[in-house]
Amino acid sequence: MALVNENYLKLPGSYLFSEIARRVNQFKKDNPDSEIIRLGIGDVTLPLPPAVVKAMKKAMEEMGRQETFRGYGPEQGYEFLTEKIIENDFRPRGIDLTPDEVFISDGAKSDTANFQELFGINNTLAVSDPVYPVYVDSNVMAGRTGPVNSKGQFEKIVYLSCTEANGMKPPLPETKVDMIYLCFPNNPTGMTLSKEALKKWVDYARANQSIILFDAAYEAYIREDNVPHSIFEIEGAREVAVEFRSFSKTAGFTGTRCAHTIVPKELMAYDSNGRAISLNQLWLRRQTTKFNGVSYPVQVGAAAVYSEEGKKQVRDTVDYYMENARIIRNGLEDAGYRVFGGTNAPYIWLKTPNNMSSWDFFDKLMQKANVVGTPGAGFGASGEGYFRLTAFGTRENTERAVELIRDRM
Ligand code: MLT
């Protein structure tokens, strides 16, 4: 008899965004004439930049010719892409990386979910609350937690509550933890950490031999100075951090899939005899075994993001979404909502009126305004009473959504 991995049974029945999709589909079935505006899942709406499309087409042509055809590529990505990433995203910020510290992958979601495999099952972990659910769910699946309680929190996870009182910044853990997930600019709150605040995390990790899993998928949205784009801008971070980045939210790759993860060579975890083991080597071992790399045309497309025209087109895309963020933020503020985020991030986090629960607000917003967002409670206990809207819609839908919220809610 085949037994299941019972850790899966600890999880709620469906993943947050699948549950939202299910509710929206039901609503559409019951109300076939309603036009729904989707500002729920952070999926982009602008097409791939023309420079990317041109490069991908050319790469496809190469794949169709005997002389230029390519089969399996290096599992960790082609150097033509890793070198461009280093040269454009890291070196100008004073960060030196070698190509074998950059691992190309099919998404920051899969990498943040998979990286925990490198760690011992008895490691303790800390997450911000609210939190991108992938960090928690992947550790639950692996068996690193106990059961869930009535607040939706798993035993053995240290939840770092981000509230209005602490400016939505996670406090340092009071106990020693081994793995720490941080996401800045934050999904879902849209808030950021200053260099000084991030340094405290790096110092904590160095003092406690912890590893920080730093999700920087939204770094391109940072507008203010003194907000670090990479954790490696902080001294000592190479010894304690891995960083996840993505082309999804900047160059429209949510459907195309390309991301990268930085695993510095100094980054060590320990075996039970106290021997230091390179996480760069373990991740390479993991990726070469379980992953066959991102397709050649997609990596060529990602490299084109760094051409002069590609950079300009991506900048325009990011500006477009940030203008949406401004429209949502200002519109909601004018309508009397308390809002957070949206200035260095494509997410706007709002307090639900009259302490309404997040899911009740979700239902009301969908039914009365035909706008879909994401209930804060879906991101954790501290998200209850809050709600997230994304700036990734079209301009027309964004403006219309703000109007509908103002007029009908
Ligand atoms: C979100 O809406 O939080 C994102 O789309 C999640 C993701 O990128 O997987």
CSV table of C-alpha atoms and ligand atoms in Angstrom, one decimal:
chain,number,residue,atom,x,y,z
A,1,MET,CA,0.0,0.0,0.0
A,2,ALA,CA,1.4,3.3,-1.0
A,3,LEU,CA,1.4,5.8,1.8
A,4,VAL,CA,1.2,9.6,1.2
A,5,ASN,CA,3.5,12.2,2.6
A,6,GLU,CA,1.2,13.1,5.5
A,7,ASN,CA,2.8,16.5,5.8
A,8,TYR,CA,0.7,17.5,2.8
A,9,LEU,CA,-2.4,16.8,4.9
A,10,LYS,CA,-1.4,19.6,7.3
A,11,LEU,CA,-2.0,22.2,4.6
A,12,PRO,CA,-5.2,24.0,3.8
A,13,GLY,CA,-7.2,22.4,1.0
A,14,SER,CA,-6.0,24.7,-1.7
A,15,TYR,CA,-3.2,27.2,-2.4
A,16,LEU,CA,-4.3,30.8,-1.8
A,17,PHE,CA,-4.4,31.9,-5.4
A,18,SER,CA,-6.2,28.7,-6.5
A,19,GLU,CA,-8.8,29.4,-3.8
A,20,ILE,CA,-9.3,33.0,-5.2
A,21,ALA,CA,-9.6,31.7,-8.7
A,22,ARG,CA,-12.2,29.1,-7.6
A,23,ARG,CA,-14.3,31.9,-5.9
A,24,VAL,CA,-14.0,34.2,-9.0
A,25,ASN,CA,-15.0,31.4,-11.4
A,26,GLN,CA,-18.0,30.6,-9.2
A,27,PHE,CA,-19.0,34.2,-9.2
A,28,LYS,CA,-18.7,34.5,-12.9
A,29,LYS,CA,-20.8,31.4,-13.4
A,30,ASP,CA,-23.5,32.9,-11.2
A,31,ASN,CA,-23.2,36.4,-12.7
A,32,PRO,CA,-22.3,35.8,-16.4
A,33,ASP,CA,-22.8,39.4,-17.3
A,34,SER,CA,-20.5,41.0,-14.7
A,35,GLU,CA,-17.2,42.3,-15.9
A,36,ILE,CA,-14.6,41.3,-13.3
A,37,ILE,CA,-11.5,43.4,-12.8
A,38,ARG,CA,-8.7,41.2,-11.5
A,39,LEU,CA,-6.3,42.9,-9.1
A,40,GLY,CA,-5.7,39.7,-7.1
A,41,ILE,CA,-2.8,37.6,-8.1
A,42,GLY,CA,0.3,39.6,-9.0
A,43,ASP,CA,0.2,38.7,-12.6
A,44,VAL,CA,1.4,41.2,-15.2
A,45,THR,CA,-0.7,42.5,-18.1
A,46,LEU,CA,1.8,44.3,-20.4
A,47,PRO,CA,3.3,42.1,-23.1
A,48,LEU,CA,7.0,41.1,-23.3
A,49,PRO,CA,9.2,44.0,-24.3
A,50,PRO,CA,9.8,44.1,-28.1
A,51,ALA,CA,13.6,43.6,-27.6
A,52,VAL,CA,12.9,40.4,-25.8
A,53,VAL,CA,10.5,39.1,-28.5
A,54,LYS,CA,12.9,39.9,-31.2
A,55,ALA,CA,15.7,38.1,-29.5
A,56,MET,CA,13.5,35.1,-28.7
A,57,LYS,CA,12.4,34.8,-32.3
A,58,LYS,CA,16.0,34.8,-33.5
A,59,ALA,CA,16.9,32.1,-31.0
A,60,MET,CA,14.0,30.0,-32.2
A,61,GLU,CA,15.3,30.3,-35.7
A,62,GLU,CA,18.7,29.1,-34.5
A,63,MET,CA,17.0,26.1,-32.8
A,64,GLY,CA,15.4,25.2,-36.2
A,65,ARG,CA,18.7,25.1,-38.1
A,66,GLN,CA,21.1,22.1,-37.9
A,67,GLU,CA,24.3,24.3,-37.5
A,68,THR,CA,22.9,26.3,-34.6
A,69,PHE,CA,20.6,23.8,-32.9
A,70,ARG,CA,21.2,23.3,-29.2
A,71,GLY,CA,20.1,20.5,-27.0
A,72,TYR,CA,20.5,20.5,-23.2
A,73,GLY,CA,22.1,23.6,-21.9
A,74,PRO,CA,24.0,24.0,-18.6
A,75,GLU,CA,21.5,23.2,-15.8
A,76,GLN,CA,22.6,26.4,-14.0
A,77,GLY,CA,22.1,28.6,-17.0
A,78,TYR,CA,24.2,30.0,-19.9
A,79,GLU,CA,27.0,32.3,-19.1
A,80,PHE,CA,25.8,34.8,-21.7
A,81,LEU,CA,22.9,35.5,-19.3
A,82,THR,CA,24.7,35.1,-15.9
A,83,GLU,CA,27.4,37.6,-17.0
A,84,LYS,CA,24.8,40.1,-18.1
A,85,ILE,CA,23.0,39.8,-14.8
A,86,ILE,CA,26.2,40.4,-12.8
A,87,GLU,CA,27.3,43.3,-15.0
A,88,ASN,CA,24.0,45.1,-14.9
A,89,ASP,CA,22.2,44.2,-11.7
A,90,PHE,CA,25.1,43.7,-9.2
A,91,ARG,CA,28.4,45.3,-10.2
A,92,PRO,CA,27.0,48.8,-10.4
A,93,ARG,CA,25.9,48.4,-6.8
A,94,GLY,CA,29.4,47.4,-5.8
A,95,ILE,CA,28.6,43.7,-5.6
A,96,ASP,CA,31.1,41.2,-7.1
A,97,LEU,CA,29.8,37.9,-8.1
A,98,THR,CA,31.2,35.1,-10.3
A,99,PRO,CA,29.0,33.4,-12.9
A,100,ASP,CA,28.9,30.2,-10.9
A,101,GLU,CA,27.2,32.0,-8.0
A,102,VAL,CA,24.2,32.8,-10.3
A,103,PHE,CA,21.8,30.0,-11.0
A,104,ILE,CA,19.2,30.6,-13.8
A,105,SER,CA,15.8,29.0,-13.1
A,106,ASP,CA,12.2,28.9,-14.1
A,107,GLY,CA,11.0,31.1,-11.3
A,108,ALA,CA,11.6,32.6,-7.9
A,109,LYS,CA,8.5,30.8,-6.7
A,110,SER,CA,10.1,27.4,-7.5
A,111,ASP,CA,13.5,28.4,-6.1
A,112,THR,CA,12.1,29.8,-2.8
A,113,ALA,CA,10.1,26.6,-2.5
A,114,ASN,CA,12.9,24.3,-3.4
A,115,PHE,CA,15.9,25.8,-1.6
A,116,GLN,CA,14.7,24.5,1.8
A,117,GLU,CA,15.5,21.0,0.6
A,118,LEU,CA,19.2,21.8,1.4
A,119,PHE,CA,18.5,22.2,5.1
A,120,GLY,CA,18.1,19.7,7.9
A,121,ILE,CA,14.6,18.8,8.8
A,122,ASN,CA,15.0,19.9,12.4
A,123,ASN,CA,16.0,23.5,11.5
A,124,THR,CA,13.8,26.1,12.9
A,125,LEU,CA,12.5,28.8,10.6
A,126,ALA,CA,11.1,32.3,10.9
A,127,VAL,CA,8.8,34.1,8.5
A,128,SER,CA,7.3,37.5,8.5
A,129,ASP,CA,3.6,37.5,9.1
A,130,PRO,CA,1.9,38.3,6.7
A,131,VAL,CA,4.0,36.2,4.3
A,132,TYR,CA,4.1,34.9,0.7
A,133,PRO,CA,2.6,31.5,1.4
A,134,VAL,CA,5.1,29.5,-0.7
A,135,TYR,CA,7.8,29.8,2.0
A,136,VAL,CA,5.5,28.3,4.7
A,137,ASP,CA,3.8,25.7,2.5
A,138,SER,CA,7.0,24.3,1.1
A,139,ASN,CA,8.4,23.8,4.6
A,140,VAL,CA,5.2,22.2,5.8
A,141,MET,CA,5.4,19.8,2.8
A,142,ALA,CA,9.0,18.9,3.8
A,143,GLY,CA,7.9,18.1,7.4
A,144,ARG,CA,9.7,20.9,9.1
A,145,THR,CA,6.6,22.0,11.0
A,146,GLY,CA,4.0,20.6,13.3
A,147,PRO,CA,0.2,20.9,12.7
A,148,VAL,CA,-1.7,24.1,12.0
A,149,ASN,CA,-3.6,25.9,14.8
A,150,SER,CA,-6.9,27.7,14.7
A,151,LYS,CA,-5.1,31.0,13.6
A,152,GLY,CA,-3.7,29.2,10.6
A,153,GLN,CA,-0.2,29.1,12.1
A,154,PHE,CA,2.0,26.0,12.0
A,155,GLU,CA,3.7,24.7,15.1
A,156,LYS,CA,7.5,25.1,15.0
A,157,ILE,CA,7.5,28.2,12.7
A,158,VAL,CA,8.4,31.5,14.3
A,159,TYR,CA,6.0,34.1,13.0
A,160,LEU,CA,7.3,37.6,13.0
A,161,SER,CA,4.3,39.8,13.2
A,162,CYS,CA,4.3,42.9,11.0
A,163,THR,CA,1.8,45.4,12.3
A,164,GLU,CA,1.0,49.0,12.0
A,165,ALA,CA,2.6,49.5,15.4
A,166,ASN,CA,6.0,48.2,14.1
A,167,GLY,CA,5.7,49.9,10.7
A,168,MET,CA,5.0,46.5,9.1
A,169,LYS,CA,8.7,45.6,9.6
A,170,PRO,CA,9.4,42.1,11.0
A,171,PRO,CA,11.0,42.2,14.5
A,172,LEU,CA,14.2,40.2,15.0
A,173,PRO,CA,13.3,36.7,16.4
A,174,GLU,CA,13.4,36.5,20.2
A,175,THR,CA,14.8,32.9,20.0
A,176,LYS,CA,17.5,31.5,17.8
A,177,VAL,CA,16.3,30.4,14.4
A,178,ASP,CA,18.2,28.7,11.6
A,179,MET,CA,16.4,29.8,8.5
A,180,ILE,CA,14.9,33.2,7.9
A,181,TYR,CA,12.7,34.2,5.0
A,182,LEU,CA,12.7,37.9,4.1
A,183,CYS,CA,11.0,39.5,1.1
A,184,PHE,CA,11.8,43.2,0.3
A,185,PRO,CA,10.1,45.1,-1.2
A,186,ASN,CA,7.5,43.0,0.6
A,187,ASN,CA,4.9,40.9,-0.9
A,188,PRO,CA,2.1,41.4,0.3
A,189,THR,CA,2.5,44.7,2.3
A,190,GLY,CA,4.6,46.6,-0.3
A,191,MET,CA,6.9,47.9,2.5
A,192,THR,CA,10.7,48.1,2.4
A,193,LEU,CA,13.6,47.9,4.8
A,194,SER,CA,16.3,50.5,5.0
A,195,LYS,CA,20.0,49.5,4.7
A,196,GLU,CA,20.4,49.9,8.5
A,197,ALA,CA,17.4,47.7,9.2
A,198,LEU,CA,18.6,45.0,6.8
A,199,LYS,CA,22.0,45.1,8.4
A,200,LYS,CA,20.5,44.1,11.7
A,201,TRP,CA,19.2,41.0,10.0
A,202,VAL,CA,22.6,40.2,8.5
A,203,ASP,CA,24.2,40.8,11.9
A,204,TYR,CA,21.6,38.5,13.6
A,205,ALA,CA,22.3,35.8,11.0
A,206,ARG,CA,26.1,36.0,11.4
A,207,ALA,CA,25.8,35.9,15.2
A,208,ASN,CA,23.5,32.8,15.1
A,209,GLN,CA,24.8,31.0,12.1
A,210,SER,CA,21.4,31.4,10.4
A,211,ILE,CA,20.7,31.6,6.7
A,212,ILE,CA,18.6,34.4,5.2
A,213,LEU,CA,16.5,33.4,2.2
A,214,PHE,CA,16.1,36.9,0.7
A,215,ASP,CA,13.4,37.3,-2.0
A,216,ALA,CA,14.1,40.4,-4.0
A,217,ALA,CA,11.6,39.7,-6.8
A,218,TYR,CA,10.3,43.3,-6.6
A,219,GLU,CA,13.6,45.2,-6.3
A,220,ALA,CA,13.1,47.0,-9.7
A,221,TYR,CA,10.1,48.8,-8.1
A,222,ILE,CA,12.3,50.6,-5.5
A,223,ARG,CA,12.1,54.3,-6.0
A,224,GLU,CA,13.6,55.7,-2.8
A,225,ASP,CA,17.3,56.0,-1.8
A,226,ASN,CA,18.7,54.1,1.1
A,227,VAL,CA,16.5,51.1,0.2
A,228,PRO,CA,18.8,48.2,-0.6
A,229,HIS,CA,18.1,46.5,-4.0
A,230,SER,CA,20.1,43.4,-3.0
A,231,ILE,CA,21.0,42.0,0.4
A,232,PHE,CA,24.6,41.8,-0.8
A,233,GLU,CA,24.8,45.5,-0.5
A,234,ILE,CA,25.1,44.8,3.2
A,235,GLU,CA,28.5,43.9,4.5
A,236,GLY,CA,28.8,40.3,5.6
A,237,ALA,CA,25.7,39.2,3.7
A,238,ARG,CA,27.7,36.8,1.4
A,239,GLU,CA,28.3,34.6,4.4
A,240,VAL,CA,24.7,34.3,5.4
A,241,ALA,CA,22.3,35.0,2.5
A,242,VAL,CA,20.9,33.6,-0.7
A,243,GLU,CA,18.9,36.0,-2.9
A,244,PHE,CA,16.1,35.2,-5.3
A,245,ARG,CA,15.3,37.4,-8.3
A,246,SER,CA,12.9,37.2,-11.2
A,247,PHE,CA,12.2,38.5,-14.7
A,248,SER,CA,8.5,37.9,-14.1
A,249,LYS,CA,7.4,41.2,-12.7
A,250,THR,CA,9.9,43.4,-14.6
A,251,ALA,CA,10.0,42.1,-18.1
A,252,GLY,CA,6.6,40.2,-18.2
A,253,PHE,CA,8.0,36.7,-17.8
A,254,THR,CA,5.2,35.3,-15.7
A,255,GLY,CA,4.1,33.1,-18.6
A,256,THR,CA,7.6,32.7,-20.1
A,257,ARG,CA,9.4,31.7,-16.9
A,258,CYS,CA,12.9,32.9,-16.1
A,259,ALA,CA,14.5,33.9,-12.8
A,260,HIS,CA,17.8,33.6,-11.0
A,261,THR,CA,19.1,32.8,-7.6
A,262,ILE,CA,22.4,34.0,-6.1
A,263,VAL,CA,24.2,31.6,-3.9
A,264,PRO,CA,27.6,33.0,-2.8
A,265,LYS,CA,30.5,30.7,-2.4
A,266,GLU,CA,31.1,31.8,1.2
A,267,LEU,CA,27.6,30.6,2.2
A,268,MET,CA,27.9,27.6,4.5
A,269,ALA,CA,25.6,25.4,6.6
A,270,TYR,CA,26.8,22.6,8.8
A,271,ASP,CA,26.6,18.9,9.1
A,272,SER,CA,25.9,17.1,12.4
A,273,ASN,CA,29.7,17.0,13.1
A,274,GLY,CA,29.9,20.8,12.7
A,275,ARG,CA,31.7,20.6,9.3
A,276,ALA,CA,31.0,23.6,7.1
A,277,ILE,CA,29.3,22.6,3.8
A,278,SER,CA,29.0,25.0,0.8
A,279,LEU,CA,25.4,25.7,-0.1
A,280,ASN,CA,26.5,26.8,-3.5
A,281,GLN,CA,27.8,23.3,-4.1
A,282,LEU,CA,24.7,21.6,-2.7
A,283,TRP,CA,22.4,23.8,-4.8
A,284,LEU,CA,24.4,23.0,-7.9
A,285,ARG,CA,24.1,19.3,-7.0
A,286,ARG,CA,20.4,19.7,-6.5
A,287,GLN,CA,19.8,21.6,-9.7
A,288,THR,CA,21.9,19.4,-11.9
A,289,THR,CA,20.0,16.4,-10.6
A,290,LYS,CA,16.4,17.7,-10.6
A,291,PHE,CA,16.4,20.5,-13.2
A,292,ASN,CA,17.4,20.6,-16.9
A,293,GLY,CA,17.7,24.4,-17.2
A,294,VAL,CA,15.6,27.1,-18.7
A,295,SER,CA,15.1,26.8,-22.5
A,296,TYR,CA,17.6,28.5,-24.7
A,297,PRO,CA,15.2,31.0,-26.4
A,298,VAL,CA,13.9,32.1,-23.0
A,299,GLN,CA,17.4,32.7,-21.7
A,300,VAL,CA,18.2,34.7,-24.9
A,301,GLY,CA,15.1,36.7,-24.3
A,302,ALA,CA,16.1,37.4,-20.7
A,303,ALA,CA,19.6,38.5,-21.9
A,304,ALA,CA,17.9,41.0,-24.2
A,305,VAL,CA,16.4,42.7,-21.1
A,306,TYR,CA,19.9,44.1,-20.7
A,307,SER,CA,20.3,45.5,-24.2
A,308,GLU,CA,20.0,49.3,-24.4
A,309,GLU,CA,16.5,49.1,-25.9
A,310,GLY,CA,15.5,46.2,-23.5
A,311,LYS,CA,16.5,48.3,-20.5
A,312,LYS,CA,14.5,51.3,-21.7
A,313,GLN,CA,11.4,49.1,-22.4
A,314,VAL,CA,11.6,47.4,-19.0
A,315,ARG,CA,12.0,50.8,-17.3
A,316,ASP,CA,8.8,52.0,-19.2
A,317,THR,CA,7.0,48.8,-18.0
A,318,VAL,CA,7.9,49.3,-14.4
A,319,ASP,CA,7.0,53.0,-14.6
A,320,TYR,CA,3.6,52.1,-16.0
A,321,TYR,CA,2.9,49.8,-13.1
A,322,MET,CA,4.2,52.3,-10.6
A,323,GLU,CA,1.8,54.9,-12.0
A,324,ASN,CA,-1.0,52.3,-11.5
A,325,ALA,CA,0.2,51.9,-7.9
A,326,ARG,CA,0.1,55.7,-7.4
A,327,ILE,CA,-3.5,55.8,-8.8
A,328,ILE,CA,-4.7,53.1,-6.5
A,329,ARG,CA,-2.9,54.5,-3.5
A,330,ASN,CA,-4.2,58.0,-4.0
A,331,GLY,CA,-7.6,56.9,-5.0
A,332,LEU,CA,-8.1,54.8,-1.9
A,333,GLU,CA,-6.6,57.4,0.4
A,334,ASP,CA,-9.1,60.0,-1.0
A,335,ALA,CA,-11.9,57.5,-0.4
A,336,GLY,CA,-10.8,57.3,3.2
A,337,TYR,CA,-8.9,54.0,3.3
A,338,ARG,CA,-5.7,53.5,5.3
A,339,VAL,CA,-3.1,52.3,2.8
A,340,PHE,CA,0.4,51.0,2.9
A,341,GLY,CA,3.0,50.1,0.2
A,342,GLY,CA,2.7,51.1,-3.4
A,343,THR,CA,5.6,53.6,-3.3
A,344,ASN,CA,8.5,51.1,-3.7
A,345,ALA,CA,6.4,48.1,-4.7
A,346,PRO,CA,3.6,47.1,-7.0
A,347,TYR,CA,1.4,46.1,-4.1
A,348,ILE,CA,-1.0,48.2,-2.1
A,349,TRP,CA,-2.0,46.9,1.3
A,350,LEU,CA,-5.1,48.4,2.8
A,351,LYS,CA,-6.9,48.2,6.1
A,352,THR,CA,-10.4,46.9,5.6
A,353,PRO,CA,-13.1,49.3,6.8
A,354,ASN,CA,-14.9,48.8,10.1
A,355,ASN,CA,-12.6,45.9,11.0
A,356,MET,CA,-14.3,43.7,8.3
A,357,SER,CA,-12.6,40.3,7.9
A,358,SER,CA,-10.4,40.1,4.8
A,359,TRP,CA,-12.5,37.3,3.2
A,360,ASP,CA,-15.7,39.3,3.9
A,361,PHE,CA,-14.1,42.3,2.2
A,362,PHE,CA,-13.1,40.1,-0.7
A,363,ASP,CA,-16.6,38.9,-1.2
A,364,LYS,CA,-18.1,42.3,-0.8
A,365,LEU,CA,-15.6,43.9,-3.2
A,366,MET,CA,-16.3,41.2,-5.8
A,367,GLN,CA,-20.0,41.4,-5.5
A,368,LYS,CA,-20.5,45.1,-5.2
A,369,ALA,CA,-17.6,46.6,-7.2
A,370,ASN,CA,-16.7,43.5,-9.3
A,371,VAL,CA,-13.1,44.0,-8.3
A,372,VAL,CA,-11.0,41.0,-7.2
A,373,GLY,CA,-8.1,41.5,-4.7
A,374,THR,CA,-6.3,39.2,-2.3
A,375,PRO,CA,-7.5,38.8,1.3
A,376,GLY,CA,-4.8,39.6,3.8
A,377,ALA,CA,-5.7,36.7,6.0
A,378,GLY,CA,-4.5,34.4,3.1
A,379,PHE,CA,-1.0,35.6,3.8
A,380,GLY,CA,-1.1,34.8,7.6
A,381,ALA,CA,-2.8,35.7,10.8
A,382,SER,CA,-1.4,39.2,10.9
A,383,GLY,CA,-2.9,39.9,7.5
A,384,GLU,CA,-6.4,39.5,8.9
A,385,GLY,CA,-8.3,42.8,8.6
A,386,TYR,CA,-6.1,43.8,5.6
A,387,PHE,CA,-6.4,43.4,1.8
A,388,ARG,CA,-4.0,43.5,-1.1
A,389,LEU,CA,-4.4,45.1,-4.5
A,390,THR,CA,-1.9,44.8,-7.3
A,391,ALA,CA,-0.7,47.5,-9.6
A,392,PHE,CA,-0.1,45.0,-12.5
A,393,GLY,CA,-3.5,45.6,-14.1
A,394,THR,CA,-4.0,47.6,-17.3
A,395,ARG,CA,-4.3,51.4,-16.8
A,396,GLU,CA,-7.9,51.3,-17.8
A,397,ASN,CA,-8.9,48.6,-15.4
A,398,THR,CA,-6.9,50.2,-12.6
A,399,GLU,CA,-8.7,53.5,-13.0
A,400,ARG,CA,-12.0,51.8,-13.3
A,401,ALA,CA,-11.4,49.7,-10.2
A,402,VAL,CA,-10.6,52.7,-8.1
A,403,GLU,CA,-13.7,54.5,-9.3
A,404,LEU,CA,-15.9,51.4,-8.5
A,405,ILE,CA,-14.4,51.0,-5.1
A,406,ARG,CA,-15.0,54.7,-4.4
A,407,ASP,CA,-18.6,54.7,-5.7
A,408,ARG,CA,-19.9,51.3,-4.7
A,409,MET,CA,-18.2,50.3,-1.4
B,1,MLT,C1,1.4,37.1,-5.9
B,1,MLT,O1,0.3,37.5,-6.3
B,1,MLT,O2,1.7,37.2,-4.7
B,1,MLT,C2,2.4,36.6,-6.9
B,1,MLT,O3,1.8,36.6,-8.1
B,1,MLT,C3,2.8,35.3,-6.5
B,1,MLT,C4,3.9,34.8,-7.3
B,1,MLT,O4,4.6,35.5,-8.0
B,1,MLT,O5,3.9,33.6,-7.3
